[in-house]
PDB file of C-alpha atoms in Angstrom:
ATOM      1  CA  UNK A   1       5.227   7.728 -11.671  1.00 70.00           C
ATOM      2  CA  UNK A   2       5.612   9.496 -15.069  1.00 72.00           C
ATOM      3  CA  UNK A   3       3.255  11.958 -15.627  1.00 76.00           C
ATOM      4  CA  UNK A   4       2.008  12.928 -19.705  1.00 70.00           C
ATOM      5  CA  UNK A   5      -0.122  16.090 -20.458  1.00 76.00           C
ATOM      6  CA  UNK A   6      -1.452  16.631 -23.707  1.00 73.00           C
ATOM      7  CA  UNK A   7      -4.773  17.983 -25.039  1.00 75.00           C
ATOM      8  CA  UNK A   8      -5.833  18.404 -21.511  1.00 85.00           C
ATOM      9  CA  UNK A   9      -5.445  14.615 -20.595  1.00 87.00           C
ATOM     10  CA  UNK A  10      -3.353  13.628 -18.216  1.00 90.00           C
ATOM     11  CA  UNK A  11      -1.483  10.093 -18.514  1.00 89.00           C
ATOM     12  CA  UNK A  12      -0.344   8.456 -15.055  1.00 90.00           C
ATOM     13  CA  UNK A  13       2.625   5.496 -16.323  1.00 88.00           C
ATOM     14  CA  UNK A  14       3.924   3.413 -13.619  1.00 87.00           C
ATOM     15  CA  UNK A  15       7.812   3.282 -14.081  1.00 77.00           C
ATOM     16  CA  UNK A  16       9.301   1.079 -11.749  1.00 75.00           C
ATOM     17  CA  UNK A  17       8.278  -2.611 -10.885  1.00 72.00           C
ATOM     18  CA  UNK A  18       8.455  -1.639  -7.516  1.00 77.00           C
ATOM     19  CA  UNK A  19       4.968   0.170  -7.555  1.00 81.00           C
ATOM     20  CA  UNK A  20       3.280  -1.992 -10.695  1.00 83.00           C
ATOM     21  CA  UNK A  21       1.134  -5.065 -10.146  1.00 89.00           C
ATOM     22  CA  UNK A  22       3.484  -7.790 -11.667  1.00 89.00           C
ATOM     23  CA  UNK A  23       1.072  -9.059 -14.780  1.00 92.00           C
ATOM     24  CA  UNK A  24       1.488  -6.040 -15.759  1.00 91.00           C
ATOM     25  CA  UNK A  25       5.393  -5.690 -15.481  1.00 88.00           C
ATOM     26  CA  UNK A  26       5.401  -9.029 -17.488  1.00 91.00           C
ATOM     27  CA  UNK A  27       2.981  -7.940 -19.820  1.00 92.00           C
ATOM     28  CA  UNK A  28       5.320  -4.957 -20.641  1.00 88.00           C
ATOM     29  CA  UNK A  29       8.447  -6.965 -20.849  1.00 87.00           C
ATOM     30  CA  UNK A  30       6.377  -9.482 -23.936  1.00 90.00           C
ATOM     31  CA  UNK A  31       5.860  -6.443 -25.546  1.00 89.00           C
ATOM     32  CA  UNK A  32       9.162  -5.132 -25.042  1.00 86.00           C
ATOM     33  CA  UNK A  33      10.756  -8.346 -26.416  1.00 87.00           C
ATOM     34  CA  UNK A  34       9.067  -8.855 -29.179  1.00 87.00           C
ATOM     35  CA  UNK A  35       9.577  -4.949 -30.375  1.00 85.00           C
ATOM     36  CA  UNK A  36      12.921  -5.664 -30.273  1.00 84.00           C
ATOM     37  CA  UNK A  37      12.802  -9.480 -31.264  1.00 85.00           C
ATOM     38  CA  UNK A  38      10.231  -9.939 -33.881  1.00 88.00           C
ATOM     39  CA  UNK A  39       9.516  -6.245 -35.619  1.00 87.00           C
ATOM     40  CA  UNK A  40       6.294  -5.118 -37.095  1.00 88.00           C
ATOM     41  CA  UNK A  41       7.420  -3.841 -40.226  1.00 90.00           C
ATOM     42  CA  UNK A  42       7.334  -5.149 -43.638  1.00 93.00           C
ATOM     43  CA  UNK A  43      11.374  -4.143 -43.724  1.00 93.00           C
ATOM     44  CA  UNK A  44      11.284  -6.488 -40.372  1.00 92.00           C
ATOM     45  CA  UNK A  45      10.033  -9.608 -42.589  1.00 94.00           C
ATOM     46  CA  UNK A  46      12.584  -9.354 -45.269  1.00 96.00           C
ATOM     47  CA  UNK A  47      15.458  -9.174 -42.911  1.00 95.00           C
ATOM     48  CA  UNK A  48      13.571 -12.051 -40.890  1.00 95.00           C
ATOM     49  CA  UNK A  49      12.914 -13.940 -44.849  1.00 96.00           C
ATOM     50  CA  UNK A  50      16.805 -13.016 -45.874  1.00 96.00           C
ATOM     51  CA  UNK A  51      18.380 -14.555 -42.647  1.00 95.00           C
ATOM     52  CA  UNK A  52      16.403 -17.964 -42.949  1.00 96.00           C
ATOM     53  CA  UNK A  53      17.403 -18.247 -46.324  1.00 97.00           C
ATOM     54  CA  UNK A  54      21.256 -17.561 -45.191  1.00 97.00           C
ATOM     55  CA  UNK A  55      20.175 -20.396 -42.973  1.00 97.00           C
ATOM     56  CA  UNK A  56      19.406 -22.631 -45.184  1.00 96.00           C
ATOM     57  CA  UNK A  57      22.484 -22.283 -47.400  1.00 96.00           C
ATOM     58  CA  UNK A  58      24.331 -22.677 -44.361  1.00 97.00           C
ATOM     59  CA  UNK A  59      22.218 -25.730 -43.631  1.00 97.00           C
ATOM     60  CA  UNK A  60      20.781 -24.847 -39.965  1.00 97.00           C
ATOM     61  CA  UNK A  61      17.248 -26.134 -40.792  1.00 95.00           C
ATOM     62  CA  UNK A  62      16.132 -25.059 -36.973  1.00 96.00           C
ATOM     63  CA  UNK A  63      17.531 -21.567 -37.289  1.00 95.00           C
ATOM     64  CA  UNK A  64      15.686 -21.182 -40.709  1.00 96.00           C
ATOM     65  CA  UNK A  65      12.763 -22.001 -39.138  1.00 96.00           C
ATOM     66  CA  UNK A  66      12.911 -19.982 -36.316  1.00 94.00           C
ATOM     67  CA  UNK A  67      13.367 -16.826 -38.396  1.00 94.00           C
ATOM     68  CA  UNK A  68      10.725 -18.016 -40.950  1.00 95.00           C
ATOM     69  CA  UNK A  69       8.134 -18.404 -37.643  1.00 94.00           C
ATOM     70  CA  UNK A  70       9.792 -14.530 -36.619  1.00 92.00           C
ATOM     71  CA  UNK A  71       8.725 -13.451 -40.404  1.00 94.00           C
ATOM     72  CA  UNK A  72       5.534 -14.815 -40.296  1.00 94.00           C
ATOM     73  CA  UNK A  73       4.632 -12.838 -36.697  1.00 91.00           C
ATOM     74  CA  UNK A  74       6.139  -9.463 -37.986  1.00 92.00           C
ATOM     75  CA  UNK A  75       4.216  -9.938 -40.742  1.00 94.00           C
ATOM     76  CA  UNK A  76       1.155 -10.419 -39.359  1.00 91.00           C
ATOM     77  CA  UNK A  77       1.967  -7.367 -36.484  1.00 88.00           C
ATOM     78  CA  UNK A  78       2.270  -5.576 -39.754  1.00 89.00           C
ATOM     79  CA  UNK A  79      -1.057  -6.012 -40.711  1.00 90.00           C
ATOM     80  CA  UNK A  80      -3.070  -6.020 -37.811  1.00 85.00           C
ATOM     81  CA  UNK A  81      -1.317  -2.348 -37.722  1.00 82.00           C
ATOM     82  CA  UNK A  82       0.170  -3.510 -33.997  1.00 82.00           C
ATOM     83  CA  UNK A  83       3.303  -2.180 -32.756  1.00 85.00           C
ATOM     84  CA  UNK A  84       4.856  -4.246 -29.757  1.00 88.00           C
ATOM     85  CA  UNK A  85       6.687  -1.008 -28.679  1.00 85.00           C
ATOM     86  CA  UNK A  86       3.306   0.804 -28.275  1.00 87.00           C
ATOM     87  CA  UNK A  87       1.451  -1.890 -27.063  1.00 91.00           C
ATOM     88  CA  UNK A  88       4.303  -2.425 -24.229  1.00 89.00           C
ATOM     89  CA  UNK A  89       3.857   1.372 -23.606  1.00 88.00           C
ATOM     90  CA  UNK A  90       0.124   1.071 -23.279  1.00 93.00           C
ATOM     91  CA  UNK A  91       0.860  -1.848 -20.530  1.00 93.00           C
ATOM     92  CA  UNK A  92       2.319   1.022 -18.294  1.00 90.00           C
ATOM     93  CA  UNK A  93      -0.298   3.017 -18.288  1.00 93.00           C
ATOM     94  CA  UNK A  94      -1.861   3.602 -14.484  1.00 94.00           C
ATOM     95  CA  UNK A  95      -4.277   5.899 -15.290  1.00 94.00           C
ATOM     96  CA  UNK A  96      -5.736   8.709 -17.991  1.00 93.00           C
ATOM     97  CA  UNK A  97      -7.698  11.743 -16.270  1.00 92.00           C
ATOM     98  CA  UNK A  98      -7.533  10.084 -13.239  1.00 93.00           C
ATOM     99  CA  UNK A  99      -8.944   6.838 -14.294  1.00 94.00           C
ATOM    100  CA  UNK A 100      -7.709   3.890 -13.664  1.00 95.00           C
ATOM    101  CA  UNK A 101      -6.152   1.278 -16.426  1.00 95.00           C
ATOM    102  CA  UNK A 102      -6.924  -2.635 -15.643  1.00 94.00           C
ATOM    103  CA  UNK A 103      -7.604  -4.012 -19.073  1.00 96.00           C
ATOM    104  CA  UNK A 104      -4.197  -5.335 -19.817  1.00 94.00           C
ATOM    105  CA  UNK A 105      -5.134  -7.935 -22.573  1.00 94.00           C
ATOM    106  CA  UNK A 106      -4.093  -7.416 -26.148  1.00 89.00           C
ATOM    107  CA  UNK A 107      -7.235  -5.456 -27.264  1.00 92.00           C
ATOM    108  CA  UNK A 108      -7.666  -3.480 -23.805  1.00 95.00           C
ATOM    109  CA  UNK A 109      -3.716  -2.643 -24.559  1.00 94.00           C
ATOM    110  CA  UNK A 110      -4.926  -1.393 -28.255  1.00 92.00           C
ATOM    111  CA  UNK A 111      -7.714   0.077 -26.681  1.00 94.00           C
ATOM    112  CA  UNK A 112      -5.119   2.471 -24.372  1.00 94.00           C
ATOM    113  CA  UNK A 113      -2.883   3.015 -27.170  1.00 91.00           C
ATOM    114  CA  UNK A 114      -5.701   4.147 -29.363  1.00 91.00           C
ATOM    115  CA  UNK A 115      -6.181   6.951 -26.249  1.00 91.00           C
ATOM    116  CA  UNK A 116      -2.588   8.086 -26.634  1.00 89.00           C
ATOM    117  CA  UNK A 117      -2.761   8.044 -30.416  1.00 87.00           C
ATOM    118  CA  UNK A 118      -6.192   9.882 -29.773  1.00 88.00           C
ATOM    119  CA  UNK A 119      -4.285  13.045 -27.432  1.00 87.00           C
ATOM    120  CA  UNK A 120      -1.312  13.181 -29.771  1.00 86.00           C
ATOM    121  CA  UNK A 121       1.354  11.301 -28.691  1.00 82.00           C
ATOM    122  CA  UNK A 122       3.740  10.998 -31.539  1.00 83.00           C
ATOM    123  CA  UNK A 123       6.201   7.877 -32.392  1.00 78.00           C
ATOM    124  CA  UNK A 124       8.954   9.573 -30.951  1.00 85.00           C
ATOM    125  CA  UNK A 125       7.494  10.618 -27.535  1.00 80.00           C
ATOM    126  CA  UNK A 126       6.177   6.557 -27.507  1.00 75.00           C
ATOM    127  CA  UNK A 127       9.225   5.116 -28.009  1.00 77.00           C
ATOM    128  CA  UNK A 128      11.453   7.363 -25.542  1.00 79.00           C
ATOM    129  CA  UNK A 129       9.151   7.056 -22.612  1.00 76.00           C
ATOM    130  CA  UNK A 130       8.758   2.755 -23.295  1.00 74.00           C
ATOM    131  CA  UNK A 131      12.742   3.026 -23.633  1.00 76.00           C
ATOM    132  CA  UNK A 132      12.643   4.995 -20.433  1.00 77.00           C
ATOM    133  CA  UNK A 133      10.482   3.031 -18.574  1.00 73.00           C
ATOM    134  CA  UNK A 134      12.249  -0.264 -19.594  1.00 72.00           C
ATOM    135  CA  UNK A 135      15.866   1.246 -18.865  1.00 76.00           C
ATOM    136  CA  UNK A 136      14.413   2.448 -15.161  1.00 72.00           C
ATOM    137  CA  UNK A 137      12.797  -0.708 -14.703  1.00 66.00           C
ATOM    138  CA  UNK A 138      16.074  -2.693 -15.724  1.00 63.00           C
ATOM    139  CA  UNK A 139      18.321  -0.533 -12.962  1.00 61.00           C
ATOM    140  CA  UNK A 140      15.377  -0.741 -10.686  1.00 56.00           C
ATOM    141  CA  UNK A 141      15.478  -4.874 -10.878  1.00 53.00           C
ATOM    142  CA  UNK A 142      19.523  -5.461 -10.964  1.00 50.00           C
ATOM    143  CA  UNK A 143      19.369  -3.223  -7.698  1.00 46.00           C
ATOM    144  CA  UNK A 144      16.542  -5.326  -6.445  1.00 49.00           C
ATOM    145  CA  UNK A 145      17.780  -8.527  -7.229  1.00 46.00           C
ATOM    146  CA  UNK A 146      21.553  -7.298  -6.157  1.00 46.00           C
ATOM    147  CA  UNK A 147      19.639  -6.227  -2.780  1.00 49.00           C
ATOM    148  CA  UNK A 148      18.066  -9.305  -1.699  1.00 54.00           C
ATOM    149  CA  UNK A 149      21.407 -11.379  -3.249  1.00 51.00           C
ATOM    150  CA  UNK A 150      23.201  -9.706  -0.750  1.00 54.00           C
ATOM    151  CA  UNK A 151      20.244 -10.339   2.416  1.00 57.00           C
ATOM    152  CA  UNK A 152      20.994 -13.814   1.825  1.00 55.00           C
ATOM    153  CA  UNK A 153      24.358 -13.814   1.651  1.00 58.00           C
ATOM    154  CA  UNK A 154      24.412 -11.975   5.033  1.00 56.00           C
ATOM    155  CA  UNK A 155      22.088 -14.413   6.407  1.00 55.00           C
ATOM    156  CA  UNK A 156      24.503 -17.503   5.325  1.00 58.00           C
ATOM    157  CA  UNK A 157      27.332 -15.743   6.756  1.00 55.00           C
ATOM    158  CA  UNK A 158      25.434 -14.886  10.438  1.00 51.00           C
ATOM    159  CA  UNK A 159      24.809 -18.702  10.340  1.00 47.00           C
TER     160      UNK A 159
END
């Protein structure tokens, strides 16, 4: 568990899928992916808008549309105000004051952000404990996955 302490509120984040219900770990990896993917910026659009149309002089149709479909979502992520990165950072949350976080839909993950944006949490600290959390979750799975890979190797073997 990460704990966060500002204002006099104290933020519980889960930060490994070992101890997170796993809705919740997918929930965070959506958000993750389309931070990184789609972008909420205006700047986000025009690169998405400048790549279709390199696209369609290059004629790859699918591609074009693809990145026009990409524009269209950062666009509208731009303004409904929603940042993915924020939004995948609100997904971790366990608790605030000792309460416990279970609304993990779009608006009860707005609703949580809102509550960090509320005690102060600035862009920076956001992004460096969602990149956190996602690098730590990323070790923690390889290792998992490496970890029962090798159970069932050993298993074959025995047979």
């Amino acid at each position: 568990m990460i704990t966060f302490k500002k204002r006099k509120t104290e933020v519980i984040f889960y930060d490994s899928i070992e101890e997170m219900p796993h809705r919740r770990y997918m929930k965070f990896n959506k958000e993750m992916m389309r931070s990184n993917e789609v972008g909420n910026t205006m700047a986000d659009v025009i690169k998405r808008i400048n790549r279709a149309m390199g696209f369609i002089g290059a004629n790859e149709g699918d591609k074009a549309m693809k990145e026009l479909s990409n524009a269209r979502m950062a666009f509208n992520y731009s303004q409904a105000e929603l940042e993915p990165k924020g939004l995948a950072l609100a997904a971790m949350v366990k608790s605030i004051n000792g309460v416990e976080v279970e609304d993990i839909t779009t608006s009860g993950l707005q609703n949580t952000l809102e509550v960090l944006q509320r005690i102060g949490i600035t862009k920076k600290e956001l992004e460096n404990t969602a990149d956190g959390i996602k690098k730590k979750s990323n070790k923690s799975s390889k290792y998992s996955f490496l970890s029962s890979l090798r159970a069932k190797i050993s298993s074959i073997i025995r047979r």
